[in-house]
CSV table of C-alpha atoms in Angstrom, one decimal:
chain,number,residue,atom,x,y,z
A,6,UNK,CA,77.8,79.9,106.1
A,7,UNK,CA,77.2,75.4,105.6
A,8,UNK,CA,74.2,74.0,108.2
A,9,UNK,CA,75.7,71.3,109.9
A,10,UNK,CA,73.7,68.2,109.3
A,11,UNK,CA,74.7,64.3,111.8
A,12,UNK,CA,75.9,66.5,114.0
A,13,UNK,CA,77.6,65.5,116.5
A,14,UNK,CA,76.8,67.2,119.5
A,15,UNK,CA,79.4,68.5,122.5
A,16,UNK,CA,80.3,67.0,125.1
A,17,UNK,CA,78.5,68.9,128.0
A,18,UNK,CA,79.6,71.1,131.0
A,19,UNK,CA,79.1,70.2,134.6
A,20,UNK,CA,76.5,72.2,136.0
A,21,UNK,CA,78.7,73.9,138.6
A,22,UNK,CA,80.3,75.4,135.1
A,23,UNK,CA,77.1,77.0,134.5
A,24,UNK,CA,77.0,78.3,138.3
A,25,UNK,CA,80.1,79.1,138.0
A,26,UNK,CA,79.1,81.8,134.4
A,27,UNK,CA,76.6,83.0,136.2
A,28,UNK,CA,78.6,84.2,139.2
A,29,UNK,CA,81.0,86.3,137.1
A,30,UNK,CA,78.0,88.1,136.3
A,31,UNK,CA,76.8,90.5,138.8
A,32,UNK,CA,73.1,92.4,138.9
A,33,UNK,CA,72.1,95.2,140.6
A,34,UNK,CA,70.2,96.6,143.4
A,35,UNK,CA,68.6,99.7,144.6
A,36,UNK,CA,67.1,100.8,147.4
A,37,UNK,CA,67.3,103.7,150.4
A,38,UNK,CA,64.9,103.0,153.6
A,39,UNK,CA,62.0,102.0,152.8
A,40,UNK,CA,62.1,100.1,150.0
A,41,UNK,CA,64.9,97.7,148.0
A,42,UNK,CA,64.5,96.7,144.1
A,43,UNK,CA,66.8,93.8,143.9
A,44,UNK,CA,67.3,93.3,139.8
A,45,UNK,CA,68.3,89.7,140.1
A,46,UNK,CA,67.5,86.8,142.8
A,47,UNK,CA,70.8,85.6,142.6
A,48,UNK,CA,72.8,84.9,145.5
A,49,UNK,CA,76.3,83.8,144.0
A,50,UNK,CA,77.4,87.1,142.2
A,51,UNK,CA,78.4,90.8,142.7
A,52,UNK,CA,75.5,92.7,143.3
A,53,UNK,CA,76.2,96.8,142.4
A,54,UNK,CA,74.2,99.0,145.4
A,55,UNK,CA,72.5,102.1,144.3
A,56,UNK,CA,70.6,104.8,145.8
A,57,UNK,CA,67.0,104.2,145.7
A,58,UNK,CA,65.7,108.1,144.2
A,59,UNK,CA,63.1,109.2,141.7
A,60,UNK,CA,65.2,110.3,139.1
A,61,UNK,CA,66.5,106.6,139.6
A,62,UNK,CA,67.9,104.6,136.5
A,63,UNK,CA,66.0,101.5,136.3
A,64,UNK,CA,67.1,100.9,133.0
A,65,UNK,CA,70.6,99.3,131.7
A,66,UNK,CA,72.2,99.2,128.3
A,67,UNK,CA,71.9,95.5,127.7
A,68,UNK,CA,75.3,93.6,128.7
A,69,UNK,CA,77.6,90.6,127.0
A,70,UNK,CA,79.6,88.4,128.2
A,71,UNK,CA,81.8,85.0,126.9
A,72,UNK,CA,82.8,82.0,128.9
A,73,UNK,CA,84.5,79.3,127.4
A,74,UNK,CA,85.8,75.6,129.0
A,75,UNK,CA,87.7,73.0,127.2
A,76,UNK,CA,86.3,70.2,127.7
A,77,UNK,CA,88.4,66.8,127.8
A,78,UNK,CA,87.3,62.7,126.7
A,79,UNK,CA,89.4,59.3,125.3
A,80,UNK,CA,87.9,59.5,122.3
A,81,UNK,CA,87.9,64.2,121.0
A,82,UNK,CA,89.0,67.2,122.4
A,83,UNK,CA,86.3,70.5,122.7
A,84,UNK,CA,86.5,74.4,123.3
A,85,UNK,CA,83.3,75.3,123.9
A,86,UNK,CA,82.3,79.2,124.1
A,87,UNK,CA,78.7,80.2,126.0
A,88,UNK,CA,76.7,83.6,125.8
A,89,UNK,CA,75.1,85.5,128.5
A,90,UNK,CA,73.0,89.0,127.4
A,91,UNK,CA,72.1,90.9,130.4
A,92,UNK,CA,69.2,93.0,130.3
A,93,UNK,CA,68.1,95.2,133.3
A,94,UNK,CA,65.1,96.9,132.0
A,95,UNK,CA,61.9,98.4,135.0
A,96,UNK,CA,64.9,97.2,137.2
A,97,UNK,CA,64.3,93.8,136.4
A,98,UNK,CA,67.2,91.1,134.6
A,99,UNK,CA,66.7,89.7,131.9
A,100,UNK,CA,69.3,87.4,132.0
A,101,UNK,CA,70.1,85.5,128.1
A,102,UNK,CA,71.3,82.4,127.4
A,103,UNK,CA,73.0,80.8,123.8
A,104,UNK,CA,76.4,78.5,122.6
A,105,UNK,CA,78.4,80.5,120.4
A,106,UNK,CA,81.8,78.2,119.4
A,107,UNK,CA,83.5,74.9,119.3
A,108,UNK,CA,85.8,74.0,118.7
A,109,UNK,CA,86.8,70.1,118.0
A,110,UNK,CA,89.8,68.1,117.8
A,111,UNK,CA,88.4,63.9,117.3
A,112,UNK,CA,89.9,61.4,114.7
A,113,UNK,CA,93.1,64.1,113.0
A,114,UNK,CA,91.2,66.3,112.5
A,115,UNK,CA,90.9,70.0,113.6
A,116,UNK,CA,86.5,71.5,112.8
A,117,UNK,CA,84.9,74.4,114.0
A,118,UNK,CA,81.2,76.0,114.2
A,119,UNK,CA,79.1,78.4,115.6
A,120,UNK,CA,75.9,77.9,117.4
A,121,UNK,CA,73.0,80.5,115.3
A,122,UNK,CA,69.6,80.7,115.3
A,123,UNK,CA,68.6,76.5,116.8
A,124,UNK,CA,71.5,75.0,114.5
A,125,UNK,CA,76.0,74.7,114.0
A,126,UNK,CA,77.3,76.1,111.6
A,127,UNK,CA,81.0,75.9,110.1
A,128,UNK,CA,83.6,78.7,111.1
A,129,UNK,CA,84.5,80.3,114.3
A,130,UNK,CA,82.6,83.6,114.3
A,131,UNK,CA,84.0,87.0,116.0
A,132,UNK,CA,82.2,88.1,119.5
A,133,UNK,CA,82.6,92.2,118.7
A,134,UNK,CA,82.6,91.8,115.3
A,135,UNK,CA,85.2,93.1,112.9
A,136,UNK,CA,87.7,94.0,115.1
A,137,UNK,CA,87.3,91.2,117.2
A,138,UNK,CA,88.1,87.3,117.4
A,139,UNK,CA,86.3,84.2,119.0
A,140,UNK,CA,87.9,84.5,121.5
A,141,UNK,CA,87.7,88.2,123.1
A,142,UNK,CA,87.3,88.9,126.5
A,143,UNK,CA,86.5,85.7,127.1
A,144,UNK,CA,87.0,84.6,130.4
A,145,UNK,CA,87.7,81.0,130.8
A,146,UNK,CA,86.7,77.8,133.7
A,147,UNK,CA,89.4,76.7,135.2
A,148,UNK,CA,88.8,72.7,135.4
A,149,UNK,CA,90.9,70.0,134.9
A,150,UNK,CA,91.2,70.3,131.3
A,151,UNK,CA,95.4,70.0,131.3
A,152,UNK,CA,95.8,67.1,133.2
A,153,UNK,CA,93.1,65.0,131.7
A,154,UNK,CA,94.6,66.7,127.8
A,155,UNK,CA,97.5,64.5,129.1
A,156,UNK,CA,96.0,61.5,131.0
A,157,UNK,CA,93.3,60.3,128.6
A,158,UNK,CA,93.4,61.6,125.6
A,159,UNK,CA,95.1,61.5,121.8
A,160,UNK,CA,97.9,63.7,123.5
A,161,UNK,CA,98.7,61.6,126.7
A,162,UNK,CA,102.4,61.2,125.2
A,163,UNK,CA,103.5,64.5,125.2
A,164,UNK,CA,105.2,66.0,128.0
A,165,UNK,CA,102.5,68.6,128.7
A,166,UNK,CA,104.1,70.4,131.5
A,167,UNK,CA,104.9,73.8,129.8
A,168,UNK,CA,102.3,76.5,130.0
A,169,UNK,CA,100.1,76.2,127.9
A,170,UNK,CA,96.7,77.3,127.4
A,171,UNK,CA,93.2,77.0,125.1
A,172,UNK,CA,95.1,79.1,121.9
A,173,UNK,CA,98.0,76.3,121.6
A,174,UNK,CA,95.5,73.2,121.5
A,175,UNK,CA,95.5,73.3,118.0
A,176,UNK,CA,99.1,73.1,117.5
A,177,UNK,CA,99.8,70.5,120.3
A,178,UNK,CA,97.1,67.9,118.6
A,179,UNK,CA,98.2,68.9,115.1
A,180,UNK,CA,101.9,68.3,115.5
A,181,UNK,CA,102.0,65.9,118.4
A,182,UNK,CA,103.2,63.2,116.8
A,183,UNK,CA,106.9,65.4,115.8
A,184,UNK,CA,105.8,66.4,119.6
A,185,UNK,CA,106.5,63.4,120.9
A,186,UNK,CA,109.6,62.7,118.5
A,187,UNK,CA,111.3,66.2,119.9
A,188,UNK,CA,110.6,65.8,123.6
A,189,UNK,CA,111.7,62.0,123.9
A,190,UNK,CA,115.4,63.3,122.3
A,191,UNK,CA,114.7,66.7,124.4
A,192,UNK,CA,114.6,68.9,121.4
A,193,UNK,CA,112.8,71.2,124.0
A,194,UNK,CA,113.8,74.8,122.3
A,195,UNK,CA,112.2,73.2,119.0
A,196,UNK,CA,109.2,72.2,121.0
A,197,UNK,CA,108.5,75.5,122.0
A,198,UNK,CA,109.3,77.3,119.2
A,199,UNK,CA,106.5,75.5,117.1
A,200,UNK,CA,103.7,75.2,120.6
A,201,UNK,CA,104.2,78.6,120.6
A,202,UNK,CA,104.3,79.8,117.5
A,203,UNK,CA,107.1,82.1,118.4
A,204,UNK,CA,109.0,84.5,115.7
A,205,UNK,CA,112.6,86.3,115.5
A,206,UNK,CA,113.1,89.7,115.4
A,207,UNK,CA,112.8,90.4,111.3
A,208,UNK,CA,108.7,88.9,111.9
A,209,UNK,CA,109.5,85.2,110.7
A,210,UNK,CA,108.4,81.8,111.9
A,211,UNK,CA,110.9,80.5,114.4
A,212,UNK,CA,110.0,76.9,112.9
A,213,UNK,CA,109.0,76.6,109.2
A,214,UNK,CA,106.5,73.4,110.2
A,215,UNK,CA,106.6,72.8,105.3
A,216,UNK,CA,109.8,71.4,106.1
A,217,UNK,CA,109.1,69.2,109.8
A,218,UNK,CA,108.1,65.2,109.1
A,219,UNK,CA,109.3,62.1,110.3
A,220,UNK,CA,111.6,62.3,107.6
A,221,UNK,CA,113.4,66.2,108.2
A,222,UNK,CA,113.7,64.5,112.2
A,223,UNK,CA,115.4,61.1,111.7
A,224,UNK,CA,118.0,63.2,108.9
A,225,UNK,CA,118.7,65.9,111.1
A,226,UNK,CA,118.2,63.7,115.1
A,227,UNK,CA,121.9,64.3,116.0
A,228,UNK,CA,121.9,68.5,116.0
A,229,UNK,CA,118.3,68.6,117.5
A,230,UNK,CA,119.9,66.7,120.3
A,231,UNK,CA,121.7,69.7,121.3
A,232,UNK,CA,119.5,71.6,123.5
A,233,UNK,CA,120.2,75.1,122.5
A,234,UNK,CA,120.0,74.1,118.3
A,235,UNK,CA,117.4,75.9,116.7
A,236,UNK,CA,115.2,75.0,113.1
A,237,UNK,CA,117.4,77.9,111.5
A,238,UNK,CA,120.3,76.7,112.4
A,239,UNK,CA,119.3,73.8,110.8
A,240,UNK,CA,118.1,74.9,108.1
A,241,UNK,CA,121.3,77.6,107.8
A,242,UNK,CA,123.8,73.8,108.5
A,243,UNK,CA,122.3,72.1,106.5
A,244,UNK,CA,122.7,74.9,102.5
A,245,UNK,CA,126.9,75.7,104.2
A,246,UNK,CA,127.2,72.2,103.9
A,247,UNK,CA,125.4,72.1,100.0
A,248,UNK,CA,127.4,74.6,99.3
A,249,UNK,CA,130.4,72.9,101.5
A,250,UNK,CA,131.1,76.2,102.8
A,251,UNK,CA,131.7,75.7,106.6
A,252,UNK,CA,129.3,77.3,109.3
A,253,UNK,CA,130.6,79.8,111.4
A,254,UNK,CA,128.2,79.5,115.0
A,255,UNK,CA,126.4,82.9,115.7
A,256,UNK,CA,125.0,83.2,112.5
A,257,UNK,CA,121.6,82.5,113.3
A,258,UNK,CA,121.2,84.9,115.7
A,259,UNK,CA,122.1,87.7,112.5
A,260,UNK,CA,120.2,85.9,109.6
A,261,UNK,CA,117.4,83.5,108.5
A,262,UNK,CA,118.7,81.1,106.5
A,263,UNK,CA,116.2,82.4,103.5
A,264,UNK,CA,118.2,85.8,104.0
A,265,UNK,CA,121.6,84.2,104.0
A,266,UNK,CA,120.3,82.2,100.7
A,267,UNK,CA,119.3,85.6,98.8
A,268,UNK,CA,122.8,86.8,99.0
A,269,UNK,CA,124.4,88.2,95.7
A,270,UNK,CA,127.0,85.6,95.1
A,271,UNK,CA,129.6,87.5,94.1
A,272,UNK,CA,129.9,88.1,98.0
A,273,UNK,CA,132.3,85.1,100.0
A,274,UNK,CA,130.0,83.9,102.6
A,275,UNK,CA,132.5,82.8,104.6
A,276,UNK,CA,133.7,86.0,105.2
A,277,UNK,CA,130.0,87.5,105.8
A,278,UNK,CA,129.8,84.5,108.5
A,279,UNK,CA,132.6,86.0,110.4
A,280,UNK,CA,132.4,90.5,109.2
A,281,UNK,CA,128.0,90.4,110.4
A,282,UNK,CA,128.5,88.8,113.0
A,283,UNK,CA,130.4,91.3,114.2
A,284,UNK,CA,127.9,94.1,112.8
A,285,UNK,CA,124.1,95.6,114.2
A,286,UNK,CA,122.7,96.5,111.3
A,287,UNK,CA,120.0,94.8,109.6
A,288,UNK,CA,121.2,92.4,106.4
A,289,UNK,CA,118.3,95.2,104.5
A,290,UNK,CA,120.6,98.1,105.8
A,291,UNK,CA,123.5,95.5,104.6
A,292,UNK,CA,121.6,94.8,101.3
A,293,UNK,CA,120.7,98.7,101.3
A,294,UNK,CA,125.0,99.2,101.5
A,295,UNK,CA,125.2,97.1,98.6
A,296,UNK,CA,123.2,97.5,95.8
A,297,UNK,CA,124.1,101.3,95.3
A,298,UNK,CA,127.8,99.9,95.4
A,299,UNK,CA,127.0,98.1,92.5
A,300,UNK,CA,125.7,101.4,91.4
A,301,UNK,CA,128.1,103.6,92.1
A,302,UNK,CA,130.6,100.7,89.6
A,303,UNK,CA,133.0,99.5,92.6
A,304,UNK,CA,135.8,97.2,93.0
A,305,UNK,CA,133.7,94.3,94.5
A,306,UNK,CA,136.0,92.0,94.8
A,307,UNK,CA,137.6,94.6,96.8
A,308,UNK,CA,136.7,93.1,101.3
A,309,UNK,CA,138.0,96.4,102.4
A,310,UNK,CA,134.5,97.9,100.2
A,311,UNK,CA,132.5,95.2,101.0
A,312,UNK,CA,133.4,94.5,104.5
A,313,UNK,CA,133.7,98.0,105.9
A,314,UNK,CA,135.3,98.2,109.7
A,315,UNK,CA,131.7,101.0,110.0
A,316,UNK,CA,129.6,99.6,107.9
A,317,UNK,CA,127.5,102.4,108.7
A,318,UNK,CA,129.4,105.5,108.0
A,319,UNK,CA,130.6,102.7,104.8
A,320,UNK,CA,126.9,103.0,103.7
A,321,UNK,CA,125.9,107.1,104.8
A,322,UNK,CA,129.1,108.2,102.1
A,323,UNK,CA,128.0,105.4,99.5
A,324,UNK,CA,124.4,107.5,100.2
A,325,UNK,CA,126.4,111.3,99.9
A,326,UNK,CA,128.4,110.0,97.0
A,327,UNK,CA,125.2,108.6,94.9
A,328,UNK,CA,123.1,111.7,96.0
A,329,UNK,CA,126.1,113.7,94.2
A,330,UNK,CA,126.3,112.1,91.4
A,331,UNK,CA,122.5,112.1,90.7
A,332,UNK,CA,122.3,116.0,91.7
A,333,UNK,CA,125.0,116.5,88.7
A,334,UNK,CA,123.2,114.5,85.9
A,335,UNK,CA,120.1,116.3,86.7
A,336,UNK,CA,121.9,119.7,86.0
A,337,UNK,CA,123.9,118.7,83.3
A,338,UNK,CA,120.7,117.4,82.4
A,339,UNK,CA,118.9,120.6,83.1
A,340,UNK,CA,121.6,122.7,81.5
A,341,UNK,CA,119.9,122.3,78.0
A,342,UNK,CA,116.8,122.7,78.7
A,343,UNK,CA,118.2,125.6,80.7
A,344,UNK,CA,119.1,127.2,77.0
A,345,UNK,CA,115.1,127.1,75.7
A,346,UNK,CA,113.8,128.9,78.8
A,347,UNK,CA,115.7,131.7,78.3
A,348,UNK,CA,113.1,134.0,76.6
A,349,UNK,CA,111.5,133.0,79.1
A,350,UNK,CA,113.3,136.2,81.4
A,351,UNK,CA,112.6,139.5,81.6
A,352,UNK,CA,112.0,143.0,83.0
A,353,UNK,CA,108.1,144.2,83.5
A,354,UNK,CA,108.1,147.6,85.3
A,355,UNK,CA,110.4,147.1,88.7
A,356,UNK,CA,110.0,143.4,88.2
A,357,UNK,CA,113.1,140.9,87.4
A,358,UNK,CA,111.6,137.7,86.5
A,359,UNK,CA,114.4,135.4,86.8
A,360,UNK,CA,115.2,131.2,85.3
A,361,UNK,CA,116.9,129.8,87.8
A,362,UNK,CA,120.4,129.3,86.7
A,363,UNK,CA,120.7,125.4,88.3
A,364,UNK,CA,118.5,123.2,90.8
A,365,UNK,CA,119.6,124.6,93.6
A,366,UNK,CA,119.1,128.3,93.0
A,367,UNK,CA,114.9,126.1,93.3
A,368,UNK,CA,116.2,124.2,97.0
A,369,UNK,CA,117.5,128.3,98.4
A,370,UNK,CA,114.2,130.2,97.1
A,371,UNK,CA,112.0,127.6,98.5
A,372,UNK,CA,114.0,127.7,102.1
A,373,UNK,CA,113.7,131.4,101.8
A,374,UNK,CA,110.7,132.0,100.8
A,375,UNK,CA,109.3,128.9,103.4
A,376,UNK,CA,107.4,126.9,100.8
A,377,UNK,CA,107.2,123.8,98.7
A,378,UNK,CA,109.3,124.9,95.5
A,379,UNK,CA,112.8,123.3,96.4
A,380,UNK,CA,110.9,119.5,97.6
A,381,UNK,CA,112.3,116.9,95.6
A,382,UNK,CA,108.9,116.9,93.5
A,383,UNK,CA,108.6,120.2,91.9
A,384,UNK,CA,113.3,120.0,90.6
A,385,UNK,CA,111.8,116.5,88.9
A,386,UNK,CA,109.3,118.6,87.0
A,387,UNK,CA,111.3,121.4,86.6
A,388,UNK,CA,114.4,119.5,85.3
A,389,UNK,CA,112.2,117.5,82.9
A,390,UNK,CA,110.8,120.2,81.8
A,391,UNK,CA,107.1,119.1,82.4
A,392,UNK,CA,106.9,122.3,84.6
A,393,UNK,CA,108.5,125.2,85.2
A,394,UNK,CA,110.3,127.6,88.0
A,395,UNK,CA,110.4,131.2,87.4
A,396,UNK,CA,111.7,133.8,90.4
A,397,UNK,CA,109.9,137.1,90.4
A,398,UNK,CA,112.4,139.5,92.2
A,399,UNK,CA,112.7,143.2,92.9
A,400,UNK,CA,115.1,145.9,90.7
A,401,UNK,CA,116.3,146.9,93.2
A,402,UNK,CA,117.4,143.6,95.3
A,403,UNK,CA,117.6,141.0,92.2
A,404,UNK,CA,119.3,138.7,94.6
A,405,UNK,CA,116.9,138.2,97.6
A,406,UNK,CA,113.4,135.7,96.7
A,407,UNK,CA,109.9,138.3,96.7
A,408,UNK,CA,107.0,136.0,94.4
A,409,UNK,CA,108.2,132.1,92.9
A,410,UNK,CA,105.6,131.9,90.0
A,411,UNK,CA,105.0,128.0,88.1
A,412,UNK,CA,103.7,128.6,84.4
A,413,UNK,CA,102.7,125.1,82.9
A,414,UNK,CA,100.8,123.8,79.9
A,415,UNK,CA,100.8,128.0,79.0
A,416,UNK,CA,99.4,129.1,81.6
A,417,UNK,CA,100.9,130.7,85.6
A,418,UNK,CA,99.1,127.5,88.0
A,419,UNK,CA,100.4,129.0,91.1
A,420,UNK,CA,102.3,132.0,92.6
A,421,UNK,CA,103.7,132.1,96.0
A,422,UNK,CA,105.3,134.6,97.8
A,423,UNK,CA,106.6,133.7,102.2
A,424,UNK,CA,104.9,131.2,104.2
A,425,UNK,CA,102.6,129.7,100.7
A,426,UNK,CA,99.9,133.4,102.4
A,427,UNK,CA,101.8,136.2,101.6
A,428,UNK,CA,99.1,137.9,99.7
A,429,UNK,CA,100.1,138.9,95.8
A,430,UNK,CA,100.1,142.5,95.6
A,431,UNK,CA,97.9,144.1,92.5
A,432,UNK,CA,101.8,145.6,90.2
A,433,UNK,CA,102.4,142.1,90.9
A,434,UNK,CA,99.5,140.5,89.4
A,435,UNK,CA,100.1,143.2,86.4
A,436,UNK,CA,103.7,142.3,86.0
A,437,UNK,CA,102.8,138.9,85.4
A,438,UNK,CA,99.5,138.7,83.2
A,439,UNK,CA,102.2,141.7,81.0
A,440,UNK,CA,105.2,139.4,81.2
A,441,UNK,CA,102.9,136.2,80.1
A,442,UNK,CA,101.7,138.2,77.3
A,443,UNK,CA,105.5,139.2,76.4
A,444,UNK,CA,106.8,135.7,76.5
A,445,UNK,CA,103.7,134.2,73.6
A,446,UNK,CA,103.9,137.3,71.0
């Protein structure tokens, strides 16, 4: 936190502003037939009346109020906040005041300060700590700042008839030269996107100001003069022109220029534009489909495959096919491991200890007993041999799930019955102990 030396004093608000601030802070009175207690002699504010009794609470916790004002001169623009703390103690109001934050726009610079311990320091401070901002719950004074911006400030060459607030001043000031040029050629849509910092449906900013300079604006003057054109459309047109590919109107509403550049090289962009304009799914969804086609090693030169009539249906089919292949590979891997586990199959007392023949049997076991053994985690662990799932069944009913145990590193890690809650009968515990000893010998 750097203390500011040779600090230029802030512009001074009028007395009307401070009178307005205090008028926004209600005061209190307590009264009965015999007596009235006034917390303050302030008359220009709301008075909250309370009944005065022997049990009346005349102490009210501190309340915080933040007020803002925008001041404009020929050489600078300032956004100021002024804070008040109201304390009611024994029926008497104490009103404490301090200036808080200051944003200053002057000589092509934007400075931010805050006031603390009778000194100014760099940066803004939040009103309520970590989860708030510098203007959280700040009420702004309605003065003639917009008229002064338009008539005497460095922004006087801009058309400021649009709706603007204190949040927009930073961008108006920073990009005033670019905005002035855009307004002169009637590129109003681009102006709004810059001033309001709007975002696309995918969450990206409508305009990337890293590209916008005088040279870029002049080069695209003809395009910008079209009232409804967007920055994204211009960037797409530029990219397609560099590839000698025609631009198809409507694609700018479905995809960003960055996304278009990221398309795999084997995709025909002209065909893609015509097809994707009529789709409802996102590009991310489509690329997920394309990546699955690559995994399945399908013919990507077949346009009926690459640009299906029903994308959602084709996507779901690709998911199902890919999952089926993965299961088959996993089953094949497990089949080799399963032979090594056959020695763990035992008959102990009236119980059978059974090794699953297929992974889908584990899924069925979890479904029947309503526990988590059928999850992908246990399937993968079992298939890789990192753990072993064993079915415990009754001899008289060998096809019906009874208990499931997990065996790992020479130990029974867990034994689960129905819903993971069923108590393990003593004869089952004894059989498990015998089984452990048998497979170790």
